mmCIF file with all atom_site columns, C-alpha atoms in Angstrom:
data_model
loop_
_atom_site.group_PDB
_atom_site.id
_atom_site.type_symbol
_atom_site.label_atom_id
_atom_site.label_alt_id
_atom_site.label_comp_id
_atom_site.label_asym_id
_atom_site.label_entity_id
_atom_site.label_seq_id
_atom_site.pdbx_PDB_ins_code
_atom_site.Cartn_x
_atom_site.Cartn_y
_atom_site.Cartn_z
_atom_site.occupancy
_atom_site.B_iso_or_equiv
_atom_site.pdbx_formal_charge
_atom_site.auth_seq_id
_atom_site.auth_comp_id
_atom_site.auth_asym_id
_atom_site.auth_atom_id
_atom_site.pdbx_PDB_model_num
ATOM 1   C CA . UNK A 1 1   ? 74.219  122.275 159.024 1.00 0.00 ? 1   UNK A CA 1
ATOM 2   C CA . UNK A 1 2   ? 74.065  126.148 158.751 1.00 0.00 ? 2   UNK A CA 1
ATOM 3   C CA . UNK A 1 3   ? 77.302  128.739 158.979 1.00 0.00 ? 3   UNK A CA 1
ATOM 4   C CA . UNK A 1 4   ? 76.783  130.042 162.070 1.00 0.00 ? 4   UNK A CA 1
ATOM 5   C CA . UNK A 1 5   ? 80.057  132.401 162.089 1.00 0.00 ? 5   UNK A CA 1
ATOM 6   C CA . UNK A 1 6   ? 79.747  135.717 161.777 1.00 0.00 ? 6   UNK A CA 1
ATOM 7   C CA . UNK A 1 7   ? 81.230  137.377 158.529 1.00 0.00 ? 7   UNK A CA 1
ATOM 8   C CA . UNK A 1 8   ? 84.569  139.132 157.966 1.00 0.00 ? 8   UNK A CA 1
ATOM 9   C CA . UNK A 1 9   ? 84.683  142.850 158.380 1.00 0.00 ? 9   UNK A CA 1
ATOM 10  C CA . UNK A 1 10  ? 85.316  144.888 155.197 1.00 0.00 ? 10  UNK A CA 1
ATOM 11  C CA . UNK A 1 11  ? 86.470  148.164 154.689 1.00 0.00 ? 11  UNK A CA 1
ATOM 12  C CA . UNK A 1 12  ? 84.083  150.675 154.663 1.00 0.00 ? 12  UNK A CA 1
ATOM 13  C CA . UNK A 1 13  ? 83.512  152.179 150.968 1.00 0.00 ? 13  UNK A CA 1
ATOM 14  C CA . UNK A 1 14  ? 84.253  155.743 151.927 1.00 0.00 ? 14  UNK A CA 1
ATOM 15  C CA . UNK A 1 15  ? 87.771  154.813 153.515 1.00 0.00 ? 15  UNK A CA 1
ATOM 16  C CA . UNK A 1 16  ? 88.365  152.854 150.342 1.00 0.00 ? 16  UNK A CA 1
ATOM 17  C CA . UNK A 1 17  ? 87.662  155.489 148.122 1.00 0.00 ? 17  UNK A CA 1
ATOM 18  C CA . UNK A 1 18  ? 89.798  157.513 150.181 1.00 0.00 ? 18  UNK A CA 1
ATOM 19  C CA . UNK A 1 19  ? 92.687  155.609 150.167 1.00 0.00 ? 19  UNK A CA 1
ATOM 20  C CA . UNK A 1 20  ? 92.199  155.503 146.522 1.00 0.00 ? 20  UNK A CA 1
ATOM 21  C CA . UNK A 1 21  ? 93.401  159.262 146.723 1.00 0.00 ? 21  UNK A CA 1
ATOM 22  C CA . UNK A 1 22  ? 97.058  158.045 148.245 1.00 0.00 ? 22  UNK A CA 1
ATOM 23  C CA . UNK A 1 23  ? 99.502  158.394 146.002 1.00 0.00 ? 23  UNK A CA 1
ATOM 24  C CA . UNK A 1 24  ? 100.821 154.993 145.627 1.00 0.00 ? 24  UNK A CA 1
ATOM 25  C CA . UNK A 1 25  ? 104.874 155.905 145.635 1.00 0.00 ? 25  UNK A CA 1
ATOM 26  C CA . UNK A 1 26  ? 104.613 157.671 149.081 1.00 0.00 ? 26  UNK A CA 1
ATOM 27  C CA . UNK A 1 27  ? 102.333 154.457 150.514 1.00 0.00 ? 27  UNK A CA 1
ATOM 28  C CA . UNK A 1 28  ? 104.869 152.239 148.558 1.00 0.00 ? 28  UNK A CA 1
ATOM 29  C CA . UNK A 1 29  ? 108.146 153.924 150.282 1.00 0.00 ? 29  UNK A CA 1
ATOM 30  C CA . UNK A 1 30  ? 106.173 153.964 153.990 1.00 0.00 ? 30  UNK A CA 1
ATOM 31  C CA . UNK A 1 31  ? 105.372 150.093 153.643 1.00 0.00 ? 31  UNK A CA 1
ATOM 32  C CA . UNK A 1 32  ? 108.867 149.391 152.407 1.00 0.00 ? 32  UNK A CA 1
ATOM 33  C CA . UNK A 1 33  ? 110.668 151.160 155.023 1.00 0.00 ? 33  UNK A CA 1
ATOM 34  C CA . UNK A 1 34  ? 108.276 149.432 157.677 1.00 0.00 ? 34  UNK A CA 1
ATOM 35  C CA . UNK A 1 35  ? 108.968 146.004 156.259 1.00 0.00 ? 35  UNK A CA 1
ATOM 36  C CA . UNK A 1 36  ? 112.767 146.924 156.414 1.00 0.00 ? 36  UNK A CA 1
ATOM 37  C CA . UNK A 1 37  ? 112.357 147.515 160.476 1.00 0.00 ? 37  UNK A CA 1
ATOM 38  C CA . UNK A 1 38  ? 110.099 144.474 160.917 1.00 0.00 ? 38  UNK A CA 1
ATOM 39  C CA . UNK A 1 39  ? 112.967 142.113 159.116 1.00 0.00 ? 39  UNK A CA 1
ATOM 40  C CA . UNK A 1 40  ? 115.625 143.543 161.199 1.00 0.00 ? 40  UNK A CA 1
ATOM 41  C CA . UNK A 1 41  ? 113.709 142.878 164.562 1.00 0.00 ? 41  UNK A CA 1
ATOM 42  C CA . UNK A 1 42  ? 112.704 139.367 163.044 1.00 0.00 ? 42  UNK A CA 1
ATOM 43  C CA . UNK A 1 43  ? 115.631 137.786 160.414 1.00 0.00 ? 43  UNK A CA 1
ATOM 44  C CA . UNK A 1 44  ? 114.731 134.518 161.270 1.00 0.00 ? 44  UNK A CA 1
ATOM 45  C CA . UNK A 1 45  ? 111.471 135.236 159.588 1.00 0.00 ? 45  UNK A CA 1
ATOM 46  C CA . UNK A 1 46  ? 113.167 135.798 155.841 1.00 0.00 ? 46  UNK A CA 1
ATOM 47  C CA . UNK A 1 47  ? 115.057 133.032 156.514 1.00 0.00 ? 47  UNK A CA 1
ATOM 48  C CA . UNK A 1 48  ? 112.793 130.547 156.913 1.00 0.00 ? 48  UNK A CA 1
ATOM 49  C CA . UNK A 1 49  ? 111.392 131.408 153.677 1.00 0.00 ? 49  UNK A CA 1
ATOM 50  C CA . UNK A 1 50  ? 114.620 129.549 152.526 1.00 0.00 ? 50  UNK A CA 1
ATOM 51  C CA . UNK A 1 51  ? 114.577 129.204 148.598 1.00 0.00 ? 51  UNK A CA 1
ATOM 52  C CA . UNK A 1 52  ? 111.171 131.344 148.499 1.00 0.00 ? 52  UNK A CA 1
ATOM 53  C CA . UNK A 1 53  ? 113.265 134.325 149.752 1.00 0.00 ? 53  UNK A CA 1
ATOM 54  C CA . UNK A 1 54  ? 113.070 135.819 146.020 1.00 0.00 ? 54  UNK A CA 1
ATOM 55  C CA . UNK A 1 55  ? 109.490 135.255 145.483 1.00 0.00 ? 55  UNK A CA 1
ATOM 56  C CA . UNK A 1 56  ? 107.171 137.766 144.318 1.00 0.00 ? 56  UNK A CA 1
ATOM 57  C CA . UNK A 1 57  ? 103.831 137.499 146.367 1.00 0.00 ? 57  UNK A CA 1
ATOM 58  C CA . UNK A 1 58  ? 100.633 139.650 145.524 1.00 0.00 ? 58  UNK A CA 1
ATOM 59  C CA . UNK A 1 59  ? 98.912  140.381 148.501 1.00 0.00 ? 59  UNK A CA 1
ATOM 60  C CA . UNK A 1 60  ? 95.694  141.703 147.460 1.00 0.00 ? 60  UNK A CA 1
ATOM 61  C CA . UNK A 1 61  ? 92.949  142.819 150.054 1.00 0.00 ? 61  UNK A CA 1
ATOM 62  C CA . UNK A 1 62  ? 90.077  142.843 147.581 1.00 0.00 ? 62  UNK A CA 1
ATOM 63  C CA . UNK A 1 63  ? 87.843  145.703 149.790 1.00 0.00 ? 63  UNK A CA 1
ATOM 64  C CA . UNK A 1 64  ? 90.570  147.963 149.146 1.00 0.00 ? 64  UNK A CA 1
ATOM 65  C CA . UNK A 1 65  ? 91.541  149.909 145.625 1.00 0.00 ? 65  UNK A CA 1
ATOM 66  C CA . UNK A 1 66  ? 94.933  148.513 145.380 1.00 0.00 ? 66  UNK A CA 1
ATOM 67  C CA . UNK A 1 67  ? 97.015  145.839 146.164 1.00 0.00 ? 67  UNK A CA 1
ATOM 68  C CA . UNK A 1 68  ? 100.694 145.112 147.515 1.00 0.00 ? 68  UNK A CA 1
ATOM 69  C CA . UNK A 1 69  ? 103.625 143.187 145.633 1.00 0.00 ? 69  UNK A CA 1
ATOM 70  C CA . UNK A 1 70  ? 105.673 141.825 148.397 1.00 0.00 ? 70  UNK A CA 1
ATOM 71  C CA . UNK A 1 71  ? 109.407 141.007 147.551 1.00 0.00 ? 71  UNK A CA 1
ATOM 72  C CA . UNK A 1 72  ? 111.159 139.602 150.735 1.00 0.00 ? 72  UNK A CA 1
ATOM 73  C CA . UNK A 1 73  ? 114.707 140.484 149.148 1.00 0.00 ? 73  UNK A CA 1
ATOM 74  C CA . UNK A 1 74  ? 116.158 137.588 151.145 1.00 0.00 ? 74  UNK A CA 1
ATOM 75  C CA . UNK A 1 75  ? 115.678 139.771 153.840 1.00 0.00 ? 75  UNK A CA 1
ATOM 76  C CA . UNK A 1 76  ? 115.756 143.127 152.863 1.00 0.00 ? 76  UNK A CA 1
ATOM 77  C CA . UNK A 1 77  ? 112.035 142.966 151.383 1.00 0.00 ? 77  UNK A CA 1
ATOM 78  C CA . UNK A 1 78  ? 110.102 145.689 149.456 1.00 0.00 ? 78  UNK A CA 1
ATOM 79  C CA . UNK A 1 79  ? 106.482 146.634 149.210 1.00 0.00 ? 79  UNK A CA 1
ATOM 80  C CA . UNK A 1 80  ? 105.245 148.109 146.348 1.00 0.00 ? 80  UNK A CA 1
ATOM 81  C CA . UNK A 1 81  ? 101.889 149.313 146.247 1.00 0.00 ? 81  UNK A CA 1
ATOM 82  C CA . UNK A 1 82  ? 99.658  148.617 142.859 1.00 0.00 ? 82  UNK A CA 1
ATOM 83  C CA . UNK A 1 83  ? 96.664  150.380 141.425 1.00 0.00 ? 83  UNK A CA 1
ATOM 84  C CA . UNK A 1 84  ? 93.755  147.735 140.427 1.00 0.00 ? 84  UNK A CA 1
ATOM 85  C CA . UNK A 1 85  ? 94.575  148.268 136.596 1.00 0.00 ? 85  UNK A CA 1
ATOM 86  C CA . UNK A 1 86  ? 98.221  147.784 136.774 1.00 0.00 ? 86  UNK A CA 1
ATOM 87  C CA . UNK A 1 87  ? 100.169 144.567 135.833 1.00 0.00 ? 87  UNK A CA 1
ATOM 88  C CA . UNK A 1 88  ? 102.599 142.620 137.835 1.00 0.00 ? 88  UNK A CA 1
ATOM 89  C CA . UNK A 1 89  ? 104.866 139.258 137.448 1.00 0.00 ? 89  UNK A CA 1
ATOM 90  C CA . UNK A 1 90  ? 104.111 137.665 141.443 1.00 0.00 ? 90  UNK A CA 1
ATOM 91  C CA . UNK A 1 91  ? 104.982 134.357 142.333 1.00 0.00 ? 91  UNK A CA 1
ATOM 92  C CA . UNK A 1 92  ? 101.833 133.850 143.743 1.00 0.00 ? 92  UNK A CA 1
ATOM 93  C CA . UNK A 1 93  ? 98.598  135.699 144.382 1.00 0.00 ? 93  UNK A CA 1
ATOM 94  C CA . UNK A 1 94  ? 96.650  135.676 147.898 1.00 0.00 ? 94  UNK A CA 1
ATOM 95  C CA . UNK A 1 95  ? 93.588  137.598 147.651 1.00 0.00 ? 95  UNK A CA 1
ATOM 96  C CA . UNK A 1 96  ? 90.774  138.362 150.602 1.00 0.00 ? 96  UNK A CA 1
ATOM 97  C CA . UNK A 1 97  ? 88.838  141.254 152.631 1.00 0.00 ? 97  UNK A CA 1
ATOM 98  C CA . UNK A 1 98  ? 91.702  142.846 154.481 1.00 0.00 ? 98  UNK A CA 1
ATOM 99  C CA . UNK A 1 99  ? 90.385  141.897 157.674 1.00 0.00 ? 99  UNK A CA 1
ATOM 100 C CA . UNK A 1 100 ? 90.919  138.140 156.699 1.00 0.00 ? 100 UNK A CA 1
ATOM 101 C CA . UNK A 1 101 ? 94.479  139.177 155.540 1.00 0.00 ? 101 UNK A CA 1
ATOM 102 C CA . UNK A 1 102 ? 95.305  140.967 158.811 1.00 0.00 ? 102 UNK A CA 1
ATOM 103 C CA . UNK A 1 103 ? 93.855  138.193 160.508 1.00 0.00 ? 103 UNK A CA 1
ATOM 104 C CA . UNK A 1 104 ? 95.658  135.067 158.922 1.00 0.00 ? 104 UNK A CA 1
ATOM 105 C CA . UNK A 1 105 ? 99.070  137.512 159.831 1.00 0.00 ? 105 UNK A CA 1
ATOM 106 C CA . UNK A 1 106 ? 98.049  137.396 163.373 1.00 0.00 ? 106 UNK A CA 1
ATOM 107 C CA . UNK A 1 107 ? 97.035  134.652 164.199 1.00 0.00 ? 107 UNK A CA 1
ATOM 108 C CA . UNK A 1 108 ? 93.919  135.017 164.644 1.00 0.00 ? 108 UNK A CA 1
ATOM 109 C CA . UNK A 1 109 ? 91.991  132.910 162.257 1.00 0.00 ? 109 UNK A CA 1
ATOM 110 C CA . UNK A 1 110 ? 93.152  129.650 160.859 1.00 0.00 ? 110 UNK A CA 1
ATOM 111 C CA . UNK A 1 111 ? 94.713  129.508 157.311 1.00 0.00 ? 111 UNK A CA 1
ATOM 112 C CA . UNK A 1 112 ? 92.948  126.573 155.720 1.00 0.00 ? 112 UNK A CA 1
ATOM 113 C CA . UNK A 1 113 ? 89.009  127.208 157.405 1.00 0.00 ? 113 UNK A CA 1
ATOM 114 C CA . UNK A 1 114 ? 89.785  130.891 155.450 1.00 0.00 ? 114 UNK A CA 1
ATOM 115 C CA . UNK A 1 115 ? 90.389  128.802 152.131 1.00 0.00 ? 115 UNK A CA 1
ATOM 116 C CA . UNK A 1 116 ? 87.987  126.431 152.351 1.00 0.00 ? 116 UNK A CA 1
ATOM 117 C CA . UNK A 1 117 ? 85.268  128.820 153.126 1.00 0.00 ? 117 UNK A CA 1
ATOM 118 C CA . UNK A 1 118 ? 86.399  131.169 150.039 1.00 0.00 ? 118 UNK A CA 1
ATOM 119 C CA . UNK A 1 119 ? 87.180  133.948 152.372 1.00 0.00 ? 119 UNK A CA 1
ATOM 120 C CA . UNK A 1 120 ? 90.871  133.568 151.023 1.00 0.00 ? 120 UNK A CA 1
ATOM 121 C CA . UNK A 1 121 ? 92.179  132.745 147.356 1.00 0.00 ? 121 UNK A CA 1
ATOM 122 C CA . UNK A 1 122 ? 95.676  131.548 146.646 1.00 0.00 ? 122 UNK A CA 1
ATOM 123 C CA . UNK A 1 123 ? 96.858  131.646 143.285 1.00 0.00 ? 123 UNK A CA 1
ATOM 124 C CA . UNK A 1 124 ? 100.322 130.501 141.976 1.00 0.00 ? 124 UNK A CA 1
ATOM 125 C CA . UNK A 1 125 ? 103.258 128.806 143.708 1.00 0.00 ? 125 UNK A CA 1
ATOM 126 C CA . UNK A 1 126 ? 101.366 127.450 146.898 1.00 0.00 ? 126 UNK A CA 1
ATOM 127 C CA . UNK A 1 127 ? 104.550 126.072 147.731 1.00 0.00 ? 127 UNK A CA 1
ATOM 128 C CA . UNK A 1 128 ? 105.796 129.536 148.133 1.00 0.00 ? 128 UNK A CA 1
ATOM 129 C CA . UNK A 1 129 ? 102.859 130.606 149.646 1.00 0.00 ? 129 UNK A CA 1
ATOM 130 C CA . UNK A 1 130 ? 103.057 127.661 152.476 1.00 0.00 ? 130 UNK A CA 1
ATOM 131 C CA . UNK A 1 131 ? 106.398 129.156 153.032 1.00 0.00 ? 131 UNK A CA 1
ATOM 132 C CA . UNK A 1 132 ? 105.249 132.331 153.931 1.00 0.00 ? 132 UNK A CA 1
ATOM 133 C CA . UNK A 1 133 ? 102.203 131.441 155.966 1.00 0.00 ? 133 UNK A CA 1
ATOM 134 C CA . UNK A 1 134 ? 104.830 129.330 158.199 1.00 0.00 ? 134 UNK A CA 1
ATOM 135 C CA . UNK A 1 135 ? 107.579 132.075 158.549 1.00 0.00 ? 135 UNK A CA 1
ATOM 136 C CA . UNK A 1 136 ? 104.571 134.504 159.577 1.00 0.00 ? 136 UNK A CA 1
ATOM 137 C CA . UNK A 1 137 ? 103.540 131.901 162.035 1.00 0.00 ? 137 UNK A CA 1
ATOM 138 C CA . UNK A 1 138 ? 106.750 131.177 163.544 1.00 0.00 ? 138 UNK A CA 1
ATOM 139 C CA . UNK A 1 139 ? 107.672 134.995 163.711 1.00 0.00 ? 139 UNK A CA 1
ATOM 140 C CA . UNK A 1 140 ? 104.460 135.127 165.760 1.00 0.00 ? 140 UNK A CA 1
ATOM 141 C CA . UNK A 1 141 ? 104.160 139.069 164.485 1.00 0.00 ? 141 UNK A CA 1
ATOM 142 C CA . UNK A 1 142 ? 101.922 141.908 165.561 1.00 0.00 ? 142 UNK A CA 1
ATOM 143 C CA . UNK A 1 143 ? 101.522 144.416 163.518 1.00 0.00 ? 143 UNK A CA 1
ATOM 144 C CA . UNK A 1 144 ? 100.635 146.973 166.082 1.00 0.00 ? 144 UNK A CA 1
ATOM 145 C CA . UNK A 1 145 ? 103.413 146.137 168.295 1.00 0.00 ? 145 UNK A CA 1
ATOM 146 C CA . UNK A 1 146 ? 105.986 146.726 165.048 1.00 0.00 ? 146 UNK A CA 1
ATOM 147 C CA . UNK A 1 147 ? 103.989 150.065 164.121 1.00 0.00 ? 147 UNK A CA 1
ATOM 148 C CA . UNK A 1 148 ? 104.837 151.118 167.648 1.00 0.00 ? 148 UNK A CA 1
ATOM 149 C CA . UNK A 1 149 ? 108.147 149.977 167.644 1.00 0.00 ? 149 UNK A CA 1
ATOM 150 C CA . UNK A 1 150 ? 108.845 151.605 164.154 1.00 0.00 ? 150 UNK A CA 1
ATOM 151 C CA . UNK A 1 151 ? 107.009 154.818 165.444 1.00 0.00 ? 151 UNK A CA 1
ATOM 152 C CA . UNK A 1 152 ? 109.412 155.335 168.721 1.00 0.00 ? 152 UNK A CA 1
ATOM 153 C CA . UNK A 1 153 ? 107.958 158.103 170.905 1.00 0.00 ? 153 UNK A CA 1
ATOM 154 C CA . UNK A 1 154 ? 105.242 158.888 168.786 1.00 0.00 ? 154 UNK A CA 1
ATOM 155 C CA . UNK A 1 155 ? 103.961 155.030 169.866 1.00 0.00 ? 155 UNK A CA 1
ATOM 156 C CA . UNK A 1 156 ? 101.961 155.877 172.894 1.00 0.00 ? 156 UNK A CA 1
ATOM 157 C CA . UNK A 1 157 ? 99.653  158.447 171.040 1.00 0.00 ? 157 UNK A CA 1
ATOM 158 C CA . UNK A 1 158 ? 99.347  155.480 168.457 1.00 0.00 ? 158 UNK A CA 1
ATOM 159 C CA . UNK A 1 159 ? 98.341  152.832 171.274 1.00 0.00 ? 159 UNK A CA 1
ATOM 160 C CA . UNK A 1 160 ? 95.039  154.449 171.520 1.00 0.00 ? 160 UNK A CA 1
ATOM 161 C CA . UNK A 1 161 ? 93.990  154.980 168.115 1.00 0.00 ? 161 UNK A CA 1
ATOM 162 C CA . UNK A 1 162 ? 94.834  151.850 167.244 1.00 0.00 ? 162 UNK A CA 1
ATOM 163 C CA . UNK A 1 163 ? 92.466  150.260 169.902 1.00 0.00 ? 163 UNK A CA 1
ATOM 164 C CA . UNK A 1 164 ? 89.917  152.298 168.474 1.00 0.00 ? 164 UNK A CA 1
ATOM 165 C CA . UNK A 1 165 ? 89.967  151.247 165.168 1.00 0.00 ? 165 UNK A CA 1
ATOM 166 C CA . UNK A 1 166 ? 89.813  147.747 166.032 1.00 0.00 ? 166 UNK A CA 1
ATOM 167 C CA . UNK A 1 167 ? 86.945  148.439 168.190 1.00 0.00 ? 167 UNK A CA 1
ATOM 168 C CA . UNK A 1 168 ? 84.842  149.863 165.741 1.00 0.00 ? 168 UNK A CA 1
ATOM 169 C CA . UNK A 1 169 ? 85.880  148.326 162.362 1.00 0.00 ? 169 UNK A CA 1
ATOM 170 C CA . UNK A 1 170 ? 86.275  144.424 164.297 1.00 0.00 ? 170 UNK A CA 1
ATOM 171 C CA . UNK A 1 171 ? 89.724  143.908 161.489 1.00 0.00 ? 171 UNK A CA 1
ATOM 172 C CA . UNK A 1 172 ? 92.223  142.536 163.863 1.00 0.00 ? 172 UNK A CA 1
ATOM 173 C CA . UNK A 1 173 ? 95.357  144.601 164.341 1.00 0.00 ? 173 UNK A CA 1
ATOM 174 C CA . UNK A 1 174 ? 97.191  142.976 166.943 1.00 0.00 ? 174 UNK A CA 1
ATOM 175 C CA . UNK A 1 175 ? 97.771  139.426 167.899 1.00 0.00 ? 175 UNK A CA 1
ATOM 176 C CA . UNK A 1 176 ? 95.244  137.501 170.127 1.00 0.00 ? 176 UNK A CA 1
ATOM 177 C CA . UNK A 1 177 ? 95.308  135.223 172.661 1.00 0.00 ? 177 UNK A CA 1
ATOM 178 C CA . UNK A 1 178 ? 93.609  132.370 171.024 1.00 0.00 ? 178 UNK A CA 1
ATOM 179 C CA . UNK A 1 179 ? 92.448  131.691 167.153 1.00 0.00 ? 179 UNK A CA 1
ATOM 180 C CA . UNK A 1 180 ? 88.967  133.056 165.774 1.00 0.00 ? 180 UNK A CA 1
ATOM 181 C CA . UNK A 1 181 ? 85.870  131.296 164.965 1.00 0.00 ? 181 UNK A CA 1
ATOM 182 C CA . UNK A 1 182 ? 86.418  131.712 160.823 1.00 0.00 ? 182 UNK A CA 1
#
């Protein structure tokens, strides 16, 4: 039986290498601040990570030139953002193309196919990992719809742009109406 689903968008090189230019303590205090505004217009989320709501998860999106230590804060989380080479104590790893990330966040493709087909890797405290897969799922989030909301006016020129990355790179941004073939 062959794989006849397509594969997972990756970000091109030259936007990697570009991001690779960002310095990581003005990314890290954007993402933070973000998270900050998504938990207040979702609690429920960071409390349904009940005794996980200290972990330390590594979010790394392997196509791009850093990676993200997530600390939920028991609802008052922080993102730091982490250059390839540096070190850092998580709770658990979970490592895949950033379109497979975005995608598992939204929705959009199912958890376990993106495991078992090695499209996702979880390392570390699965148990707090399964806790944060089902306090994304129950929060239901889109990202888009939070960047808008945390962008206030400037949302509508956003709405567009937003569209049109999605368009042309096929990641995911927002939340579907119905789970993806991977």
């Amino acid at each position: 039986m062959s794989d006849t689903r397509p594969s997972l968008p990756r970000v091109p090189r030259p936007l990697a290498q570009a991001l690779a230019l960002t310095p990581p303590g003005a990314l890290s205090l954007g993402l933070t601040r973000y998270a900050r505004a998504v938990a207040t217009r979702h609690p429920a989320m960071f409390r349904r990570l009940g005794a996980h709501g200290q972990a330390r998860f590594l979010i790394d999106p392997t196509d791009l030139p850093f990676a993200l230590l997530l600390e939920p804060g028991g609802g008052r989380p922080r993102v730091t953002l982490l250059r390839r080479s540096a070190q850092a104590q998580a709770t658990a790893r979970i490592a895949g193309s950033l379109s497979a990330l975005l995608g598992l966040v939204h929705g959009a493709f199912d958890g376990d196919a993106l495991f078992f087909s090695r499209d996702l890797a979880i390392e570390g405290d699965t148990a707090a990992v399964l806790a944060l897969r089902n306090a994304l799922d129950d929060a239901e989030l889109d990202l888009s719809e939070e960047i808008f909301a945390f962008a206030g006016p400037l949302a509508s020129g956003l709405r567009p742009f937003v569209g049109l990355v999605e368009r042309h790179t096929g990641v995911v941004l927002h939340r579907p109406a119905e789970t993806l073939p991977w």
